[in-house]
PDB file of C-alpha atoms in Angstrom:
ATOM      1  CA  MET E  73     115.646 100.165 111.905  1.00 57.00           C
ATOM      2  CA  THR E  74     113.733  97.551 113.899  1.00 70.00           C
ATOM      3  CA  LEU E  75     113.803  94.093 112.311  1.00 81.00           C
ATOM      4  CA  PRO E  76     110.508  92.343 111.622  1.00 86.00           C
ATOM      5  CA  ARG E  77     109.537  89.752 114.196  1.00 86.00           C
ATOM      6  CA  ALA E  78     106.642  87.578 115.323  1.00 84.00           C
ATOM      7  CA  LEU E  79     103.652  89.418 116.798  1.00 79.00           C
ATOM      8  CA  LEU E  80     103.629  89.328 120.595  1.00 78.00           C
ATOM      9  CA  PRO E  81     100.624  89.623 122.917  1.00 73.00           C
ATOM     10  CA  THR E  82     102.133  92.860 124.204  1.00 73.00           C
ATOM     11  CA  ASP E  83     101.858  94.359 120.708  1.00 73.00           C
ATOM     12  CA  VAL E  84      98.089  94.183 120.611  1.00 67.00           C
ATOM     13  CA  LEU E  85      97.676  97.264 122.838  1.00 65.00           C
ATOM     14  CA  ALA E  86     100.033  99.204 120.559  1.00 61.00           C
ATOM     15  CA  LEU E  87      97.969  98.143 117.522  1.00 66.00           C
ATOM     16  CA  LEU E  88      94.668  99.039 119.177  1.00 64.00           C
ATOM     17  CA  SER E  89      96.003 102.446 120.103  1.00 58.00           C
ATOM     18  CA  TYR E  90      95.555 103.478 116.493  1.00 56.00           C
ATOM     19  CA  GLY E  91      91.802 103.459 117.120  1.00 51.00           C
ATOM     20  CA  SER E  92      89.741 104.006 113.991  1.00 53.00           C
ATOM     21  CA  ARG E  93      92.676 104.809 111.706  1.00 60.00           C
ATOM     22  CA  ASN E  94      92.490 102.827 108.486  1.00 67.00           C
ATOM     23  CA  PHE E  95      95.270 100.802 106.874  1.00 75.00           C
ATOM     24  CA  ASP E  96      95.271  99.262 103.454  1.00 82.00           C
ATOM     25  CA  ASN E  97      95.126  95.446 103.485  1.00 87.00           C
ATOM     26  CA  ARG E  98      96.776  94.453 100.211  1.00 91.00           C
ATOM     27  CA  ALA E  99      96.103  90.681 100.437  1.00 93.00           C
ATOM     28  CA  TRP E 100      92.870  89.316  99.006  1.00 94.00           C
ATOM     29  CA  PRO E 101      91.670  86.007 100.501  1.00 93.00           C
ATOM     30  CA  ARG E 102      88.345  84.878  99.111  1.00 94.00           C
ATOM     31  CA  GLU E 103      86.233  86.253 101.963  1.00 90.00           C
ATOM     32  CA  ARG E 104      87.380  89.776 101.006  1.00 90.00           C
ATOM     33  CA  ILE E 105      86.889  89.492  97.248  1.00 90.00           C
ATOM     34  CA  GLY E 106      84.121  91.772  96.046  1.00 85.00           C
ATOM     35  CA  ALA E 107      84.737  94.461  98.679  1.00 82.00           C
ATOM     36  CA  GLU E 108      84.845  97.918  97.129  1.00 69.00           C
ATOM     37  CA  SER E 109      87.783  98.965  99.306  1.00 60.00           C
ATOM     38  CA  SER E 110      90.598  97.034 100.957  1.00 53.00           C
ATOM     39  CA  SER E 111      90.852  99.433 103.922  1.00 50.00           C
ATOM     40  CA  HIS E 112      90.516  97.798 107.299  1.00 50.00           C
ATOM     41  CA  PRO E 113      90.664  99.438 110.714  1.00 43.00           C
ATOM     42  CA  LEU E 114      93.734  98.160 112.501  1.00 56.00           C
ATOM     43  CA  GLY E 115      91.559  97.474 115.531  1.00 50.00           C
ATOM     44  CA  VAL E 116      89.790  94.792 113.523  1.00 45.00           C
ATOM     45  CA  MET E 117      93.155  93.396 112.507  1.00 54.00           C
ATOM     46  CA  ALA E 118      94.263  93.210 116.118  1.00 54.00           C
ATOM     47  CA  ASP E 119      91.071  91.395 116.989  1.00 50.00           C
ATOM     48  CA  LYS E 120      91.768  88.867 114.263  1.00 54.00           C
ATOM     49  CA  VAL E 121      95.279  88.075 115.429  1.00 53.00           C
ATOM     50  CA  ARG E 122      94.837  88.260 119.193  1.00 52.00           C
ATOM     51  CA  SER E 123      94.303  84.486 119.433  1.00 51.00           C
ATOM     52  CA  LEU E 124      97.464  83.442 117.653  1.00 52.00           C
ATOM     53  CA  GLY E 125      98.266  79.739 117.675  1.00 56.00           C
ATOM     54  CA  ARG E 126      98.031  76.783 115.330  1.00 58.00           C
ATOM     55  CA  ASP E 127      95.449  78.507 113.183  1.00 76.00           C
ATOM     56  CA  ARG E 128      97.087  81.893 112.713  1.00 81.00           C
ATOM     57  CA  CYS E 129     100.496  83.509 112.799  1.00 87.00           C
ATOM     58  CA  ALA E 130     101.458  87.146 112.347  1.00 87.00           C
ATOM     59  CA  TRP E 131     104.672  89.163 112.039  1.00 90.00           C
ATOM     60  CA  VAL E 132     105.142  92.886 112.557  1.00 87.00           C
ATOM     61  CA  SER E 133     107.635  95.653 112.208  1.00 87.00           C
ATOM     62  CA  ILE E 134     107.173  98.228 114.977  1.00 84.00           C
ATOM     63  CA  GLU E 135     109.458 101.192 115.558  1.00 81.00           C
ATOM     64  CA  HIS E 136     109.031 103.612 118.458  1.00 76.00           C
ATOM     65  CA  GLN E 137     105.579 102.111 119.142  1.00 74.00           C
ATOM     66  CA  ARG E 138     104.459 102.872 115.591  1.00 78.00           C
ATOM     67  CA  LEU E 139     103.442 100.144 113.184  1.00 79.00           C
ATOM     68  CA  ARG E 140     105.497  99.967 110.015  1.00 84.00           C
ATOM     69  CA  GLY E 141     104.112  96.716 108.595  1.00 86.00           C
ATOM     70  CA  LEU E 142     102.178  93.562 109.419  1.00 88.00           C
ATOM     71  CA  VAL E 143     101.733  90.192 107.681  1.00 91.00           C
ATOM     72  CA  ALA E 144      99.353  87.469 108.937  1.00 90.00           C
ATOM     73  CA  ALA E 145      98.956  83.952 107.559  1.00 92.00           C
ATOM     74  CA  ARG E 146      96.724  80.970 108.238  1.00 91.00           C
ATOM     75  CA  PRO E 147      96.293  77.409 106.929  1.00 94.00           C
ATOM     76  CA  ARG E 148      94.033  76.760 103.983  1.00 94.00           C
ATOM     77  CA  GLY E 149      92.420  73.334 103.687  1.00 91.00           C
ATOM     78  CA  GLY E 150      95.267  71.567 105.514  1.00 91.00           C
ATOM     79  CA  ARG E 151      98.378  72.186 107.510  1.00 90.00           C
ATOM     80  CA  SER E 152     100.792  71.956 104.542  1.00 94.00           C
ATOM     81  CA  ALA E 153      99.277  74.921 102.627  1.00 96.00           C
ATOM     82  CA  TRP E 154      99.040  78.410 104.179  1.00 96.00           C
ATOM     83  CA  GLU E 155      97.929  81.715 102.785  1.00 96.00           C
ATOM     84  CA  ILE E 156      98.651  85.351 103.589  1.00 95.00           C
ATOM     85  CA  ASP E 157      95.273  86.895 104.475  1.00 91.00           C
ATOM     86  CA  SER E 158      96.525  90.252 105.768  1.00 89.00           C
ATOM     87  CA  LEU E 159      99.337  92.441 104.507  1.00 91.00           C
ATOM     88  CA  ILE E 160      99.635  95.998 105.832  1.00 88.00           C
ATOM     89  CA  ASP E 161     102.455  98.324 104.716  1.00 88.00           C
ATOM     90  CA  ALA E 162     102.619 101.547 106.758  1.00 82.00           C
ATOM     91  CA  SER E 163     106.216 102.411 105.871  1.00 81.00           C
ATOM     92  CA  PRO E 164     106.961 105.315 103.510  1.00 77.00           C
ATOM     93  CA  GLY E 165     109.127 103.340 101.080  1.00 73.00           C
ATOM     94  CA  SER E 166     107.700  99.853 101.494  1.00 71.00           C
ATOM     95  CA  ASP E 167     111.108  98.838 102.810  1.00 86.00           C
ATOM     96  CA  VAL E 168     109.701  96.509 105.523  1.00 91.00           C
ATOM     97  CA  VAL E 169     107.706  94.207 103.233  1.00 93.00           C
ATOM     98  CA  PRO E 170     110.613  91.966 102.064  1.00 94.00           C
ATOM     99  CA  GLY E 171     111.586  91.307 105.675  1.00 94.00           C
ATOM    100  CA  LEU E 172     108.024  90.528 106.678  1.00 95.00           C
ATOM    101  CA  ILE E 173     107.684  88.054 103.762  1.00 96.00           C
ATOM    102  CA  ASP E 174     110.897  86.304 104.832  1.00 95.00           C
ATOM    103  CA  CYS E 175     109.533  86.062 108.411  1.00 94.00           C
ATOM    104  CA  ALA E 176     106.301  84.622 107.108  1.00 95.00           C
ATOM    105  CA  LEU E 177     108.125  81.995 105.017  1.00 95.00           C
ATOM    106  CA  THR E 178     110.249  80.955 107.984  1.00 94.00           C
ATOM    107  CA  GLY E 179     107.354  80.989 110.449  1.00 92.00           C
ATOM    108  CA  VAL E 180     105.023  79.011 108.192  1.00 94.00           C
ATOM    109  CA  GLY E 181     107.733  76.462 107.606  1.00 93.00           C
ATOM    110  CA  GLU E 182     108.259  76.064 111.337  1.00 91.00           C
ATOM    111  CA  HIS E 183     104.527  75.346 111.689  1.00 90.00           C
ATOM    112  CA  GLY E 184     104.635  72.584 109.100  1.00 91.00           C
ATOM    113  CA  GLY E 185     103.553  74.589 106.092  1.00 94.00           C
ATOM    114  CA  GLU E 186     105.173  73.529 102.832  1.00 95.00           C
ATOM    115  CA  LYS E 187     103.614  76.210 100.598  1.00 97.00           C
ATOM    116  CA  LEU E 188     102.625  79.831 101.199  1.00 97.00           C
ATOM    117  CA  PHE E 189      99.949  81.357  98.929  1.00 98.00           C
ATOM    118  CA  VAL E 190      98.933  84.946  98.414  1.00 97.00           C
ATOM    119  CA  ARG E 191      96.358  86.672  96.131  1.00 97.00           C
ATOM    120  CA  LEU E 192      97.193  90.201  95.082  1.00 96.00           C
ATOM    121  CA  SER E 193      95.498  92.855  92.972  1.00 95.00           C
ATOM    122  CA  ALA E 194      96.780  92.690  89.413  1.00 96.00           C
ATOM    123  CA  GLY E 195      97.291  96.453  89.498  1.00 93.00           C
ATOM    124  CA  ASP E 196      99.570  96.292  92.540  1.00 93.00           C
ATOM    125  CA  ASN E 197     102.683  95.929  90.376  1.00 94.00           C
ATOM    126  CA  ASP E 198     105.266  96.999  92.941  1.00 94.00           C
ATOM    127  CA  LEU E 199     104.011  94.469  95.473  1.00 95.00           C
ATOM    128  CA  ILE E 200     103.869  91.708  92.863  1.00 96.00           C
ATOM    129  CA  GLU E 201     107.516  92.383  91.974  1.00 96.00           C
ATOM    130  CA  THR E 202     108.422  92.330  95.682  1.00 95.00           C
ATOM    131  CA  PHE E 203     106.907  88.858  96.027  1.00 97.00           C
ATOM    132  CA  ARG E 204     108.668  87.724  92.856  1.00 97.00           C
ATOM    133  CA  ASP E 205     111.971  88.922  94.283  1.00 96.00           C
ATOM    134  CA  ALA E 206     111.172  86.847  97.370  1.00 95.00           C
ATOM    135  CA  GLY E 207     110.871  83.710  95.237  1.00 95.00           C
ATOM    136  CA  PHE E 208     107.106  83.595  94.685  1.00 97.00           C
ATOM    137  CA  ALA E 209     105.773  82.395  91.331  1.00 96.00           C
ATOM    138  CA  SER E 210     102.590  83.590  89.638  1.00 96.00           C
ATOM    139  CA  TYR E 211     100.487  80.575  88.707  1.00 96.00           C
ATOM    140  CA  ARG E 212      97.030  81.951  87.963  1.00 96.00           C
ATOM    141  CA  GLU E 213      95.366  85.199  86.892  1.00 97.00           C
ATOM    142  CA  GLU E 214      91.725  85.734  87.805  1.00 97.00           C
ATOM    143  CA  THR E 215      88.903  88.100  86.917  1.00 97.00           C
ATOM    144  CA  LEU E 216      86.095  89.005  89.291  1.00 97.00           C
ATOM    145  CA  TYR E 217      82.798  89.284  87.414  1.00 97.00           C
ATOM    146  CA  ALA E 218      79.889  91.123  88.960  1.00 94.00           C
ATOM    147  CA  ARG E 219      76.181  91.609  88.348  1.00 90.00           C
ATOM    148  CA  SER E 220      73.854  93.737  90.402  1.00 81.00           C
ATOM    149  CA  SER E 221      71.249  91.001  90.483  1.00 70.00           C
ATOM    150  CA  GLY E 222      71.543  87.310  89.886  1.00 59.00           C
ATOM    151  CA  PRO E 223      70.650  85.782  86.509  1.00 60.00           C
ATOM    152  CA  LYS E 224      67.423  83.869  86.035  1.00 63.00           C
ATOM    153  CA  VAL E 225      67.717  80.591  87.896  1.00 59.00           C
ATOM    154  CA  VAL E 226      67.622  77.624  85.609  1.00 60.00           C
ATOM    155  CA  ASP E 227      66.784  74.301  87.235  1.00 61.00           C
ATOM    156  CA  VAL E 228      70.030  72.329  87.279  1.00 60.00           C
ATOM    157  CA  THR E 229      68.687  69.119  88.773  1.00 59.00           C
ATOM    158  CA  ASP E 230      71.969  67.249  88.846  1.00 79.00           C
ATOM    159  CA  LEU E 231      73.644  69.667  91.253  1.00 89.00           C
ATOM    160  CA  GLN E 232      74.024  67.950  94.645  1.00 92.00           C
ATOM    161  CA  PRO E 233      75.752  68.935  97.908  1.00 94.00           C
ATOM    162  CA  ALA E 234      79.374  67.858  97.914  1.00 95.00           C
ATOM    163  CA  LEU E 235      80.272  64.920 100.175  1.00 95.00           C
ATOM    164  CA  PRO E 236      83.689  63.952 101.601  1.00 93.00           C
ATOM    165  CA  SER E 237      83.691  61.066  99.138  1.00 95.00           C
ATOM    166  CA  ASP E 238      83.640  63.612  96.289  1.00 96.00           C
ATOM    167  CA  ASP E 239      87.097  64.948  97.119  1.00 96.00           C
ATOM    168  CA  TYR E 240      89.101  62.574  94.932  1.00 96.00           C
ATOM    169  CA  PRO E 241      86.683  62.851  91.974  1.00 96.00           C
ATOM    170  CA  GLY E 242      86.961  66.594  92.472  1.00 96.00           C
ATOM    171  CA  PHE E 243      90.744  66.312  92.190  1.00 97.00           C
ATOM    172  CA  ARG E 244      90.282  64.413  88.932  1.00 96.00           C
ATOM    173  CA  LEU E 245      88.086  67.258  87.662  1.00 97.00           C
ATOM    174  CA  TYR E 246      90.852  69.684  88.696  1.00 97.00           C
ATOM    175  CA  THR E 247      93.510  67.774  86.747  1.00 96.00           C
ATOM    176  CA  SER E 248      91.324  67.695  83.628  1.00 95.00           C
ATOM    177  CA  ALA E 249      90.103  71.313  83.774  1.00 95.00           C
ATOM    178  CA  VAL E 250      93.229  73.156  84.931  1.00 95.00           C
ATOM    179  CA  PRO E 251      96.253  73.564  82.602  1.00 94.00           C
ATOM    180  CA  GLU E 252      99.328  71.538  83.514  1.00 95.00           C
ATOM    181  CA  PRO E 253     101.659  74.548  84.038  1.00 94.00           C
ATOM    182  CA  GLN E 254      99.315  75.857  86.746  1.00 96.00           C
ATOM    183  CA  ARG E 255      98.910  72.455  88.401  1.00 95.00           C
ATOM    184  CA  ARG E 256     102.661  71.941  88.460  1.00 94.00           C
ATOM    185  CA  VAL E 257     102.998  75.035  90.712  1.00 95.00           C
ATOM    186  CA  GLU E 258      99.727  74.907  92.654  1.00 96.00           C
ATOM    187  CA  ALA E 259      99.114  71.204  93.365  1.00 95.00           C
ATOM    188  CA  VAL E 260     100.531  68.084  91.758  1.00 94.00           C
ATOM    189  CA  THR E 261      99.253  65.415  94.121  1.00 96.00           C
ATOM    190  CA  PHE E 262      95.842  64.846  95.672  1.00 97.00           C
ATOM    191  CA  GLY E 263      97.250  65.760  99.090  1.00 96.00           C
ATOM    192  CA  GLU E 264      98.611  69.071  97.816  1.00 96.00           C
ATOM    193  CA  TRP E 265      95.300  69.872  96.085  1.00 97.00           C
ATOM    194  CA  HIS E 266      93.231  68.995  99.171  1.00 96.00           C
ATOM    195  CA  ASP E 267      95.347  71.138 101.487  1.00 96.00           C
ATOM    196  CA  ALA E 268      95.399  74.065  99.077  1.00 96.00           C
ATOM    197  CA  GLN E 269      91.582  74.400  98.848  1.00 95.00           C
ATOM    198  CA  GLU E 270      90.200  77.718 100.091  1.00 93.00           C
ATOM    199  CA  ARG E 271      87.285  76.704 102.294  1.00 89.00           C
ATOM    200  CA  ARG E 272      87.429  79.075 105.259  1.00 88.00           C
ATOM    201  CA  TRP E 273      85.258  81.594 103.403  1.00 92.00           C
ATOM    202  CA  LEU E 274      82.461  78.964 103.315  1.00 93.00           C
ATOM    203  CA  LYS E 275      82.216  78.563 107.099  1.00 86.00           C
ATOM    204  CA  ASN E 276      79.279  80.929 107.625  1.00 80.00           C
ATOM    205  CA  GLY E 277      76.512  79.292 105.610  1.00 84.00           C
ATOM    206  CA  GLY E 278      78.507  78.533 102.472  1.00 92.00           C
ATOM    207  CA  VAL E 279      77.648  75.650 100.166  1.00 94.00           C
ATOM    208  CA  GLU E 280      79.639  73.321  97.895  1.00 96.00           C
ATOM    209  CA  LEU E 281      77.755  71.690  95.032  1.00 95.00           C
ATOM    210  CA  VAL E 282      78.898  69.061  92.535  1.00 96.00           C
ATOM    211  CA  GLN E 283      77.494  67.935  89.209  1.00 94.00           C
ATOM    212  CA  HIS E 284      77.755  64.208  88.513  1.00 92.00           C
ATOM    213  CA  ARG E 285      77.562  63.125  84.889  1.00 89.00           C
ATOM    214  CA  ASP E 286      78.653  59.909  83.157  1.00 86.00           C
ATOM    215  CA  GLY E 287      80.122  58.565  86.383  1.00 87.00           C
ATOM    216  CA  HIS E 288      82.367  61.497  87.173  1.00 92.00           C
ATOM    217  CA  ILE E 289      82.157  65.064  88.524  1.00 95.00           C
ATOM    218  CA  SER E 290      81.802  67.552  85.681  1.00 95.00           C
ATOM    219  CA  ALA E 291      81.493  70.738  87.803  1.00 96.00           C
ATOM    220  CA  TRP E 292      82.224  71.931  91.332  1.00 96.00           C
ATOM    221  CA  ALA E 293      80.621  75.155  92.517  1.00 96.00           C
ATOM    222  CA  SER E 294      81.223  76.902  95.867  1.00 96.00           C
ATOM    223  CA  ALA E 295      79.084  79.805  97.063  1.00 95.00           C
ATOM    224  CA  ALA E 296      78.873  81.965 100.170  1.00 94.00           C
ATOM    225  CA  ARG E 297      77.111  85.108 101.359  1.00 91.00           C
ATOM    226  CA  LEU E 298      79.590  87.926 102.095  1.00 90.00           C
ATOM    227  CA  PRO E 299      78.809  91.341 103.618  1.00 87.00           C
ATOM    228  CA  TRP E 300      78.718  92.962 100.146  1.00 88.00           C
ATOM    229  CA  GLY E 301      77.044  90.188  98.158  1.00 90.00           C
ATOM    230  CA  ARG E 302      77.191  86.562  97.070  1.00 92.00           C
ATOM    231  CA  LEU E 303      80.419  85.007  95.731  1.00 94.00           C
ATOM    232  CA  VAL E 304      80.551  81.924  93.525  1.00 95.00           C
ATOM    233  CA  CYS E 305      83.672  80.051  92.448  1.00 96.00           C
ATOM    234  CA  LEU E 306      83.379  77.359  89.746  1.00 96.00           C
ATOM    235  CA  THR E 307      85.589  74.589  88.412  1.00 96.00           C
ATOM    236  CA  ALA E 308      83.995  73.063  85.320  1.00 95.00           C
ATOM    237  CA  GLY E 309      84.863  70.579  82.606  1.00 94.00           C
ATOM    238  CA  GLN E 310      84.377  71.401  78.962  1.00 91.00           C
ATOM    239  CA  ASP E 311      80.721  70.325  78.796  1.00 90.00           C
ATOM    240  CA  ALA E 312      79.715  71.928  82.080  1.00 92.00           C
ATOM    241  CA  ALA E 313      81.487  75.176  81.151  1.00 93.00           C
ATOM    242  CA  ARG E 314      78.910  75.689  78.390  1.00 92.00           C
ATOM    243  CA  GLU E 315      76.205  76.021  81.033  1.00 91.00           C
ATOM    244  CA  ALA E 316      78.309  77.959  83.544  1.00 93.00           C
ATOM    245  CA  ASP E 317      75.741  80.728  83.871  1.00 91.00           C
ATOM    246  CA  ALA E 318      73.042  78.229  84.854  1.00 91.00           C
ATOM    247  CA  ILE E 319      75.317  76.488  87.372  1.00 93.00           C
ATOM    248  CA  VAL E 320      76.309  79.867  88.900  1.00 93.00           C
ATOM    249  CA  ALA E 321      72.690  80.912  89.159  1.00 90.00           C
ATOM    250  CA  ALA E 322      71.684  77.629  90.792  1.00 90.00           C
ATOM    251  CA  ALA E 323      74.543  77.886  93.335  1.00 91.00           C
ATOM    252  CA  ALA E 324      73.773  81.544  94.109  1.00 89.00           C
ATOM    253  CA  SER E 325      70.093  80.718  94.645  1.00 87.00           C
ATOM    254  CA  ARG E 326      71.106  78.735  97.742  1.00 85.00           C
ATOM    255  CA  MET E 327      72.068  82.088  99.297  1.00 81.00           C
ATOM    256  CA  ASP E 328      69.728  85.025  99.979  1.00 70.00           C
ATOM    257  CA  ASN E 329      68.287  86.518  96.784  1.00 66.00           C
ATOM    258  CA  GLY E 330      68.579  90.173  95.865  1.00 68.00           C
ATOM    259  CA  ALA E 331      72.246  90.697  96.787  1.00 80.00           C
ATOM    260  CA  PRO E 332      74.891  91.510  94.135  1.00 89.00           C
ATOM    261  CA  LEU E 333      76.473  88.435  92.647  1.00 93.00           C
ATOM    262  CA  TYR E 334      80.218  87.969  92.096  1.00 95.00           C
ATOM    263  CA  VAL E 335      81.988  85.155  90.241  1.00 96.00           C
ATOM    264  CA  LEU E 336      85.735  84.573  90.387  1.00 96.00           C
ATOM    265  CA  VAL E 337      86.973  83.155  87.058  1.00 97.00           C
ATOM    266  CA  SER E 338      90.435  82.050  86.023  1.00 96.00           C
ATOM    267  CA  HIS E 339      91.730  83.551  82.755  1.00 95.00           C
ATOM    268  CA  ASP E 340      92.092  79.968  81.473  1.00 93.00           C
ATOM    269  CA  ASP E 341      88.308  79.430  81.735  1.00 94.00           C
ATOM    270  CA  GLU E 342      87.463  81.287  78.526  1.00 94.00           C
ATOM    271  CA  THR E 343      84.195  79.427  77.989  1.00 95.00           C
ATOM    272  CA  VAL E 344      83.002  80.233  81.509  1.00 96.00           C
ATOM    273  CA  ALA E 345      83.913  83.890  81.095  1.00 96.00           C
ATOM    274  CA  ARG E 346      82.049  84.077  77.772  1.00 95.00           C
ATOM    275  CA  ARG E 347      78.927  82.514  79.207  1.00 94.00           C
ATOM    276  CA  LEU E 348      78.931  84.942  82.121  1.00 95.00           C
ATOM    277  CA  GLU E 349      79.335  87.949  79.883  1.00 95.00           C
ATOM    278  CA  GLU E 350      76.438  86.736  77.744  1.00 94.00           C
ATOM    279  CA  ALA E 351      74.394  86.503  80.972  1.00 92.00           C
ATOM    280  CA  GLY E 352      75.052  90.145  81.812  1.00 92.00           C
ATOM    281  CA  PHE E 353      78.137  89.909  84.057  1.00 95.00           C
ATOM    282  CA  ALA E 354      80.841  92.559  83.755  1.00 95.00           C
ATOM    283  CA  PRO E 355      84.525  92.313  84.807  1.00 96.00           C
ATOM    284  CA  ARG E 356      85.163  94.194  88.049  1.00 94.00           C
ATOM    285  CA  ARG E 357      88.703  93.496  89.228  1.00 94.00           C
ATOM    286  CA  GLU E 358      91.815  91.487  88.278  1.00 96.00           C
ATOM    287  CA  PHE E 359      93.888  89.352  90.645  1.00 97.00           C
ATOM    288  CA  VAL E 360      97.173  87.448  90.516  1.00 98.00           C
ATOM    289  CA  ASP E 361      97.669  84.276  92.587  1.00 98.00           C
ATOM    290  CA  MET E 362     101.210  83.541  93.756  1.00 98.00           C
ATOM    291  CA  VAL E 363     102.858  80.766  95.741  1.00 97.00           C
ATOM    292  CA  ARG E 364     106.233  79.756  97.075  1.00 96.00           C
ATOM    293  CA  ARG E 365     107.458  76.618  98.753  1.00 95.00           C
ATOM    294  CA  THR E 366     108.859  77.080 102.226  1.00 91.00           C
ATOM    295  CA  THR E 367     110.935  73.962 101.685  1.00 77.00           C
ATOM    296  CA  VAL E 368     113.715  73.468  99.132  1.00 66.00           C
ATOM    297  CA  LEU E 369     113.381  70.468  96.854  1.00 58.00           C
ATOM    298  CA  LYS E 370     116.700  68.796  96.253  1.00 59.00           C
ATOM    299  CA  ALA E 371     117.430  65.974  93.861  1.00 62.00           C
ATOM    300  CA  LEU E 372     119.101  62.887  95.284  1.00 62.00           C
ATOM    301  CA  PRO E 373     122.648  62.449  94.003  1.00 69.00           C
ATOM    302  CA  ALA E 374     123.044  59.760  91.377  1.00 67.00           C
ATOM    303  CA  ARG E 375     124.696  56.691  92.820  1.00 69.00           C
ATOM    304  CA  ALA E 376     127.033  54.687  90.604  1.00 62.00           C
ATOM    305  CA  VAL E 377     126.570  50.936  90.655  1.00 62.00           C
ATOM    306  CA  PRO E 378     129.602  49.387  92.347  1.00 65.00           C
ATOM    307  CA  VAL E 379     131.610  47.167  90.039  1.00 60.00           C
ATOM    308  CA  ALA E 380     134.196  44.692  91.248  1.00 59.00           C
ATOM    309  CA  THR E 381     137.729  45.555  90.173  1.00 63.00           C
ATOM    310  CA  ASN E 382     138.228  42.109  88.719  1.00 64.00           C
ATOM    311  CA  ALA E 383     134.903  42.013  86.839  1.00 58.00           C
ATOM    312  CA  VAL E 384     134.985  40.851  83.235  1.00 59.00           C
ATOM    313  CA  ARG E 385     132.720  42.629  80.759  1.00 56.00           C
ATOM    314  CA  VAL E 386     130.914  40.142  78.483  1.00 52.00           C
TER     315      VAL E 386
END
């Protein structure tokens, strides 16, 4: 069996030779959420990874010029946090996936990444267990809500475009809105939170909006137009969660109207989920977010205070 290794430029021709054959991409970065199918032509995958460098790494298992598996990863908001955005398993027994995950952890660590994230379908139980066996921890479960048309737009006048100066207040919103067990795994410090933000999906015309109330940020909404519709992600405090449907509608209105609307909601955001369901949204798909550190945290050994041999205890 050929051991997994880093993707080489010479492998691209072998990948492209598959032509229009489809492979199942089992990773779900935000720009793919809402797609009806996770099948991607491998030619598209090869085009995505042909410019490997600081912004993308990939690892493959190829045997007799036939692809057995591929994993690709990229940084999120900063260099310390990476995510797996492509995971293809073309082997009969999924026996190459553990080796590819190990290669990804090692490679990301060599590129300065301290954490590696992945979002998987909640129904992909075997793959979730494979990642757990590799040391990944589940820290969040999410539901994708969908509606064929956007809800009636309510004028939310205090929604403003996010500025760089809003980052730290946004982190304070995160610490107040997200349960501590999740924050302990996902991001403890401001630096970890900033680097772990998924913002690549917003590059093509996406918007980030914040709601300022009582001197702090009460809601942060991100929205982007994807090929199959509009996607909105919302982090809201207790008060803002009660008007989640209005905030979602206002954020979606910044995109083209008429396209289906999707909202990704954490299972911990019960108020947000209830407001969306009352507004006509229906659950479409479930996801599990997982993460593992590429570095090993070790506690410093306790050092005993030196005491002179002739010291007298008082």
